[in-house]
Short mmCIF file of C-alpha atoms in Angstrom, two decimals:
data_model
loop_
_atom_site.label_atom_id
_atom_site.label_comp_id
_atom_site.label_asym_id
_atom_site.label_seq_id
_atom_site.Cartn_x
_atom_site.Cartn_y
_atom_site.Cartn_z
CA UNK A 13 129.76 82.12 129.97
CA UNK A 14 128.57 85.78 130.07
CA UNK A 15 130.91 88.27 128.49
CA UNK A 16 130.14 92.22 129.03
CA UNK A 17 129.93 93.84 125.73
CA UNK A 18 129.76 97.48 126.79
CA UNK A 19 133.04 98.84 126.32
CA UNK A 20 131.81 97.22 121.95
CA UNK A 21 128.58 100.07 122.32
CA UNK A 22 129.13 102.32 119.69
CA UNK A 23 125.79 104.69 120.58
CA UNK A 24 121.55 104.05 119.86
CA UNK A 25 120.54 106.70 116.77
CA UNK A 26 116.71 107.17 116.68
CA UNK A 27 115.78 106.25 112.92
CA UNK A 28 112.81 107.39 110.98
CA UNK A 29 109.75 104.83 112.43
CA UNK A 30 108.18 102.70 110.18
CA UNK A 31 106.77 99.32 109.27
CA UNK A 32 103.80 98.49 111.07
CA UNK A 33 103.71 96.00 114.09
CA UNK A 34 106.36 92.99 114.51
CA UNK A 35 108.21 94.78 111.44
CA UNK A 36 108.16 98.43 113.33
CA UNK A 37 111.53 99.46 113.49
CA UNK A 38 112.82 102.76 115.57
CA UNK A 39 115.70 102.37 116.82
CA UNK A 40 119.69 102.02 115.28
CA UNK A 41 122.22 100.76 117.98
CA UNK A 42 125.77 100.17 116.87
CA UNK A 43 128.57 97.82 118.16
CA UNK A 44 132.06 97.37 116.50
CA UNK A 45 134.55 95.57 117.30
CA UNK A 46 138.04 96.42 115.99
CA UNK A 47 141.47 95.12 116.72
CA UNK A 48 142.90 97.90 116.62
CA UNK A 49 142.65 101.97 118.38
CA UNK A 50 142.59 105.18 116.23
CA UNK A 51 146.80 105.36 116.57
CA UNK A 52 147.68 101.39 115.42
CA UNK A 53 147.66 99.94 118.49
CA UNK A 54 146.46 96.02 118.97
CA UNK A 55 143.79 96.14 121.84
CA UNK A 56 142.37 92.47 120.96
CA UNK A 57 142.25 89.47 118.80
CA UNK A 58 139.97 88.76 116.00
CA UNK A 59 136.95 86.32 117.21
CA UNK A 60 136.65 83.11 115.64
CA UNK A 61 134.02 82.19 113.55
CA UNK A 62 132.30 81.13 116.93
CA UNK A 63 132.45 83.81 118.97
CA UNK A 64 131.40 85.89 116.10
CA UNK A 65 128.29 84.52 115.72
CA UNK A 66 127.91 83.95 119.39
CA UNK A 67 128.45 87.71 119.81
CA UNK A 68 125.46 88.63 117.68
CA UNK A 69 123.26 86.96 119.14
CA UNK A 70 124.56 87.54 122.95
CA UNK A 71 123.76 91.11 121.62
CA UNK A 72 120.78 90.59 119.93
CA UNK A 73 119.54 89.24 122.41
CA UNK A 74 119.75 92.10 124.39
CA UNK A 75 117.37 94.34 122.43
CA UNK A 76 113.68 94.34 121.34
CA UNK A 77 111.88 94.20 118.04
CA UNK A 78 111.70 97.77 117.43
CA UNK A 79 115.42 97.94 116.93
CA UNK A 80 117.66 97.33 114.84
CA UNK A 81 121.73 96.13 115.25
CA UNK A 82 125.05 97.36 113.82
CA UNK A 83 127.53 95.23 113.54
CA UNK A 84 131.15 96.72 112.22
CA UNK A 85 134.90 96.13 112.78
CA UNK A 86 137.67 93.63 111.47
CA UNK A 87 137.60 92.37 114.97
CA UNK A 88 134.52 90.32 113.42
CA UNK A 89 135.55 86.91 111.84
CA UNK A 90 132.67 87.72 109.40
CA UNK A 91 133.77 91.20 108.41
CA UNK A 92 137.51 90.53 107.91
CA UNK A 93 139.08 89.82 103.97
CA UNK A 94 142.33 89.98 103.45
CA UNK A 95 143.52 92.54 101.44
CA UNK A 96 143.96 91.17 97.86
CA UNK A 97 146.84 92.25 96.66
CA UNK A 98 148.78 90.27 99.28
CA UNK A 99 147.16 86.57 98.28
CA UNK A 100 148.09 84.79 95.53
CA UNK A 101 145.34 83.71 92.35
CA UNK A 102 144.98 79.99 94.79
CA UNK A 103 144.88 81.50 98.28
CA UNK A 104 142.61 84.61 96.55
CA UNK A 105 139.76 81.83 95.54
CA UNK A 106 139.58 79.29 98.61
CA UNK A 107 140.19 82.56 100.81
CA UNK A 108 136.64 84.19 98.43
CA UNK A 109 134.83 80.93 98.38
CA UNK A 110 135.27 80.38 102.10
CA UNK A 111 133.60 83.78 102.31
CA UNK A 112 130.77 83.51 100.04
CA UNK A 113 129.77 80.35 102.41
CA UNK A 114 129.99 82.23 106.00
CA UNK A 115 128.27 85.56 104.59
CA UNK A 116 125.17 82.80 104.31
CA UNK A 117 125.95 82.30 107.85
CA UNK A 118 125.68 85.57 109.51
CA UNK A 119 124.27 89.45 108.95
CA UNK A 120 126.42 92.07 109.17
CA UNK A 121 124.08 94.81 109.16
CA UNK A 122 120.41 93.91 109.64
CA UNK A 123 119.10 94.06 105.71
CA UNK A 124 116.12 96.39 107.13
CA UNK A 125 119.14 99.59 106.99
CA UNK A 126 118.88 98.79 103.37
CA UNK A 127 116.01 101.17 103.50
CA UNK A 128 117.14 104.16 105.13
CA UNK A 129 118.35 107.54 103.67
CA UNK A 130 122.53 107.76 103.62
CA UNK A 131 124.04 111.45 103.34
CA UNK A 132 127.36 112.50 103.11
CA UNK A 133 127.00 115.31 105.19
CA UNK A 134 127.69 117.98 102.43
CA UNK A 135 124.37 119.80 103.41
CA UNK A 136 123.35 121.07 99.19
CA UNK A 137 123.88 117.81 97.77
CA UNK A 138 122.24 115.56 100.43
CA UNK A 139 119.37 117.98 100.35
CA UNK A 140 119.15 117.57 96.68
CA UNK A 141 119.62 114.18 96.21
CA UNK A 142 116.30 113.90 99.00
CA UNK A 143 114.25 116.02 96.93
CA UNK A 144 114.96 114.20 94.16
CA UNK A 145 114.27 110.82 96.00
CA UNK A 146 110.74 112.27 97.33
CA UNK A 147 108.71 110.85 94.19
CA UNK A 148 110.60 107.65 93.29
CA UNK A 149 109.47 104.38 94.56
CA UNK A 150 110.65 102.54 97.87
CA UNK A 151 112.67 100.37 95.26
CA UNK A 152 114.72 102.94 93.16
CA UNK A 153 115.48 105.70 96.44
CA UNK A 154 117.06 102.55 98.07
CA UNK A 155 119.12 101.87 95.15
CA UNK A 156 120.00 105.50 94.89
CA UNK A 157 121.45 105.51 99.10
CA UNK A 158 122.78 101.29 98.48
CA UNK A 159 125.27 104.09 95.69
CA UNK A 160 125.89 105.97 98.53
CA UNK A 161 126.48 103.55 100.95
CA UNK A 162 128.27 100.39 98.99
CA UNK A 163 129.89 102.07 96.07
CA UNK A 164 130.85 105.92 97.44
CA UNK A 165 131.27 106.66 101.47
CA UNK A 166 132.39 102.46 102.20
CA UNK A 167 132.93 102.64 105.73
CA UNK A 168 135.89 99.66 105.65
CA UNK A 169 137.44 98.88 102.81
CA UNK A 170 139.94 96.87 104.48
CA UNK A 171 139.12 94.04 102.06
CA UNK A 172 139.79 96.46 98.57
CA UNK A 173 142.63 97.76 97.02
CA UNK A 174 142.82 101.33 96.31
CA UNK A 175 142.56 101.06 92.88
CA UNK A 176 139.69 98.58 93.84
CA UNK A 177 138.31 100.97 95.57
CA UNK A 178 138.80 104.10 93.04
CA UNK A 179 136.71 101.82 90.56
CA UNK A 180 134.30 101.20 93.02
CA UNK A 181 133.39 104.62 92.86
CA UNK A 182 133.21 104.96 89.03
CA UNK A 183 130.65 101.63 88.90
CA UNK A 184 128.42 103.98 91.35
CA UNK A 185 128.98 106.88 88.85
CA UNK A 186 127.53 104.85 86.36
CA UNK A 187 124.99 103.26 88.25
CA UNK A 188 123.59 106.94 89.45
CA UNK A 189 123.88 107.58 85.63
CA UNK A 190 121.69 104.93 85.60
CA UNK A 191 119.00 106.22 87.24
CA UNK A 192 119.45 109.32 86.42
CA UNK A 193 118.26 108.13 82.31
CA UNK A 194 115.88 106.12 84.36
CA UNK A 195 113.55 107.02 87.17
CA UNK A 196 114.86 110.67 87.61
CA UNK A 197 112.94 113.80 86.10
CA UNK A 198 114.30 115.59 83.21
CA UNK A 199 114.56 118.58 85.28
CA UNK A 200 116.06 117.53 88.06
CA UNK A 201 118.56 114.49 86.36
CA UNK A 202 121.47 117.34 86.38
CA UNK A 203 121.32 118.69 90.00
CA UNK A 204 120.87 115.12 90.87
CA UNK A 205 124.16 114.32 88.97
CA UNK A 206 126.33 117.13 90.02
CA UNK A 207 124.97 116.11 93.80
CA UNK A 208 125.95 112.54 93.30
CA UNK A 209 129.25 113.54 91.66
CA UNK A 210 130.52 115.44 94.16
CA UNK A 211 129.21 112.96 96.93
CA UNK A 212 131.99 110.59 94.60
CA UNK A 213 134.45 112.86 94.72
CA UNK A 214 134.17 113.23 98.26
CA UNK A 215 134.67 109.80 98.71
CA UNK A 216 137.66 109.49 96.15
CA UNK A 217 139.12 112.35 98.06
CA UNK A 218 139.10 109.70 101.53
CA UNK A 219 141.93 108.32 103.23
CA UNK A 220 142.39 104.38 105.39
CA UNK A 221 144.20 104.14 108.58
CA UNK A 222 145.75 101.11 108.63
CA UNK A 223 142.56 98.96 110.10
CA UNK A 224 140.53 99.81 106.34
CA UNK A 225 138.14 102.12 108.18
CA UNK A 226 138.02 105.58 105.77
CA UNK A 227 137.94 108.81 106.69
CA UNK A 228 135.96 111.18 104.70
CA UNK A 229 136.59 114.24 106.59
CA UNK A 230 133.02 116.20 106.37
CA UNK A 231 131.41 117.38 109.88
CA UNK A 232 128.57 113.86 110.03
CA UNK A 233 125.08 114.66 108.48
CA UNK A 234 122.41 115.21 110.67
CA UNK A 235 118.95 116.22 109.78
CA UNK A 236 115.68 116.54 110.88
CA UNK A 237 112.63 116.15 108.75
CA UNK A 238 113.18 115.00 104.77
CA UNK A 239 113.31 115.81 101.25
CA UNK A 240 113.18 119.34 100.60
CA UNK A 241 112.24 120.80 104.22
CA UNK A 242 115.32 118.80 105.25
CA UNK A 243 117.21 121.19 108.20
CA UNK A 244 120.87 120.72 109.11
CA UNK A 245 121.73 119.97 112.76
CA UNK A 246 124.96 119.32 114.43
CA UNK A 247 126.57 115.60 115.40
CA UNK A 248 127.52 117.28 118.67
CA UNK A 249 129.61 113.59 119.04
CA UNK A 250 131.18 114.01 115.69
CA UNK A 251 132.09 117.48 116.84
CA UNK A 252 133.22 117.12 120.07
CA UNK A 253 135.50 114.13 118.51
CA UNK A 254 136.58 116.71 115.97
CA UNK A 255 137.41 119.52 117.93
CA UNK A 256 137.69 118.41 121.70
CA UNK A 257 140.00 115.53 121.48
CA UNK A 258 140.48 115.27 125.35
CA UNK A 259 136.86 115.04 126.25
CA UNK A 260 136.39 112.64 123.05
CA UNK A 261 138.65 110.20 125.02
CA UNK A 262 136.93 110.84 128.29
CA UNK A 263 133.58 109.96 126.50
CA UNK A 264 134.69 106.87 125.47
CA UNK A 265 135.97 105.30 128.65
CA UNK A 266 132.73 106.23 130.33
CA UNK A 267 131.24 104.83 127.09
CA UNK A 268 133.37 101.50 127.99
CA UNK A 269 131.95 100.36 131.48
CA UNK A 270 127.80 101.83 130.97
CA UNK A 271 125.89 99.35 130.28
CA UNK A 272 122.68 101.63 129.39
CA UNK A 273 124.24 104.69 128.01
CA UNK A 274 122.92 106.71 130.32
CA UNK A 275 126.47 107.85 131.45
CA UNK A 276 127.64 108.67 128.98
CA UNK A 277 124.72 110.38 127.35
CA UNK A 278 124.97 112.78 130.25
CA UNK A 279 128.70 113.57 129.32
CA UNK A 280 127.56 114.39 126.09
CA UNK A 281 124.95 116.75 127.28
CA UNK A 282 127.20 118.57 129.79
CA UNK A 283 130.00 119.18 127.48
CA UNK A 284 127.72 120.15 124.55
CA UNK A 285 125.93 122.80 127.64
CA UNK A 286 129.78 124.15 128.65
CA UNK A 287 130.71 124.78 124.58
CA UNK A 288 127.83 126.52 123.82
CA UNK A 289 128.44 128.88 127.43
CA UNK A 290 132.32 128.56 126.98
CA UNK A 291 132.87 128.41 123.42
CA UNK A 292 130.19 129.58 121.19
CA UNK A 293 132.18 129.81 117.74
CA UNK A 294 133.33 125.91 117.94
CA UNK A 295 130.22 125.60 115.77
CA UNK A 296 131.03 127.58 113.29
CA UNK A 297 134.71 126.35 113.73
CA UNK A 298 133.59 123.17 113.05
CA UNK A 299 131.92 123.78 109.88
CA UNK A 300 134.62 125.88 108.84
CA UNK A 301 136.53 122.93 108.76
CA UNK A 302 134.78 121.53 106.44
CA UNK A 303 133.98 123.81 104.08
CA UNK A 304 138.27 124.35 103.87
CA UNK A 305 138.58 120.70 103.66
CA UNK A 306 135.44 120.40 100.69
CA UNK A 307 137.14 123.08 98.69
CA UNK A 308 140.79 122.08 99.12
CA UNK A 309 140.81 117.82 98.74
CA UNK A 310 137.74 117.58 97.09
CA UNK A 311 136.12 120.16 94.83
CA UNK A 312 138.80 119.71 91.82
CA UNK A 313 139.32 115.90 92.77
CA UNK A 314 138.78 113.55 89.34
CA UNK A 315 137.15 110.10 88.88
CA UNK A 316 138.17 107.43 88.19
CA UNK A 317 137.02 105.77 85.05
CA UNK A 318 137.12 102.33 85.07
CA UNK A 319 133.69 101.37 83.95
CA UNK A 320 133.13 104.28 81.75
CA UNK A 321 132.28 102.34 78.83
CA UNK A 322 129.02 100.30 80.71
CA UNK A 323 125.65 101.09 78.81
CA UNK A 324 122.85 102.49 81.31
CA UNK A 325 120.57 102.93 79.11
CA UNK A 326 118.59 100.12 80.07
CA UNK A 327 118.89 97.42 83.21
CA UNK A 328 119.18 94.94 80.05
CA UNK A 329 122.19 96.82 78.55
CA UNK A 330 123.76 97.64 82.10
CA UNK A 331 123.95 94.35 83.58
CA UNK A 332 125.11 92.56 80.12
CA UNK A 333 127.69 95.52 79.78
CA UNK A 334 128.75 94.69 84.06
CA UNK A 335 128.93 90.62 83.39
CA UNK A 336 131.09 91.89 80.09
CA UNK A 337 133.57 93.76 81.73
CA UNK A 338 133.66 90.51 84.73
CA UNK A 339 134.03 88.29 81.90
CA UNK A 340 137.36 90.10 80.56
CA UNK A 341 137.87 91.25 84.34
CA UNK A 342 137.61 88.21 86.06
CA UNK A 343 139.54 88.74 89.37
CA UNK A 344 139.46 92.50 89.91
CA UNK A 345 136.53 93.58 92.17
CA UNK A 346 134.75 90.38 92.07
CA UNK A 347 133.25 90.13 95.43
CA UNK A 348 132.13 93.48 95.04
CA UNK A 349 130.73 92.94 91.15
CA UNK A 350 129.26 89.41 92.01
CA UNK A 351 126.67 91.23 94.31
CA UNK A 352 125.86 93.86 92.01
CA UNK A 353 125.25 90.91 89.12
CA UNK A 354 122.86 88.88 92.37
CA UNK A 355 121.43 92.06 93.19
CA UNK A 356 117.16 91.72 92.66
CA UNK A 357 116.99 95.14 91.32
CA UNK A 358 118.40 94.15 88.10
CA UNK A 359 116.13 91.32 87.51
CA UNK A 360 118.41 88.44 86.70
#
C-alpha cells in the first residue's frame, strides 16, 4: 500500500559536505511523526513496530546516497518510551528490555549526524566552542557536540522524568569538564567551560510539552562558515513560527500537501520579502526576545549537581566513577548511563 508521507516532512537543510565517493553527505531531510499537534490535540495513533520500519524504509528509498534522513516524534514506535515514573519496577524492566532489543533493529537518526556541529542559538557560546574545537581531532569534536545534543539540548525528553532530565544535564557538564582537562588547550579552558555552562543553563530552563518535545525559547542557531570565522544569520522559518503564527500555520498547511517542497519554499521566500518591505524591524524584535529570555530565565539558572562527584582526571577515572554511580543507583537514568558506558569514546 502506497502512503503519502509528505504531511510528515519538516524541511530540507544543506549541510557542510563531508565524506567522499559513495559516503559523501551534503543534505539533511527531516520527518516528524507526532501523535498530537502543538496544542495537544490528538492527530494520529502511534505506529506499530512494523509500520515504523516500513515508513523509514519507504522514505529513505526516495532519496539518494548523499542525503541523511532524520526521523523524530512520539508517533514512531522506536522513539516511544513511557515515562519511568509511571511504571512499576517489573514493568519498567520489561519495557527497557523490549526497547533495547528493538533499538538493535532500527536507527532513529543516521549515525553520520554525530560528526556534525550542534548549536544552541547563543552565538557567543557557539562560536567559542567552535573556535576551541578547530584544533581538536574528529573524535574530540564529536564528543563535545554529542554533549550538547545528548545531554543538554535533547529534542524530546518524554522518556525521562524532570529529575532525570536535569541530572542528564549535570552529566553533560562533567563530561565537559573532562574535555577541558583532557584535550582543550589551557588558554581556552575557562572560556570553553563558560560556554558549555551557558548552554547547560539554557537546557535546564527548557520547557516540555505533553508529547515530551522540548522548547528552549531562543532563536535557532544558523551560521555561515565555521570555527573562529563563524557568522550568525537568521533562521527565517523559526522567526516565522515565533513572530507570525498565522503565516506559519499557512506554511504548515502548504507543506502538508507539498511533495517536492517547492511550494512551501516559495511561500517562505515571499514571506521573507514581505517582512523586509513591511516589517523591517521584525528581525531585531525576534532577536530581542531571545536576549530578554536569556537575561531573565537563563543567566542565573542553577544547575543540578547529581554527577558532581564524578572523576574527570582521565578516561579510566571518569568511566569507573560513572560505573560506581550506576551500581549505587541502578534504576536511575539507566538507559542514558548504559549508552554512555557503552560509548566507544571511553574505550571499555
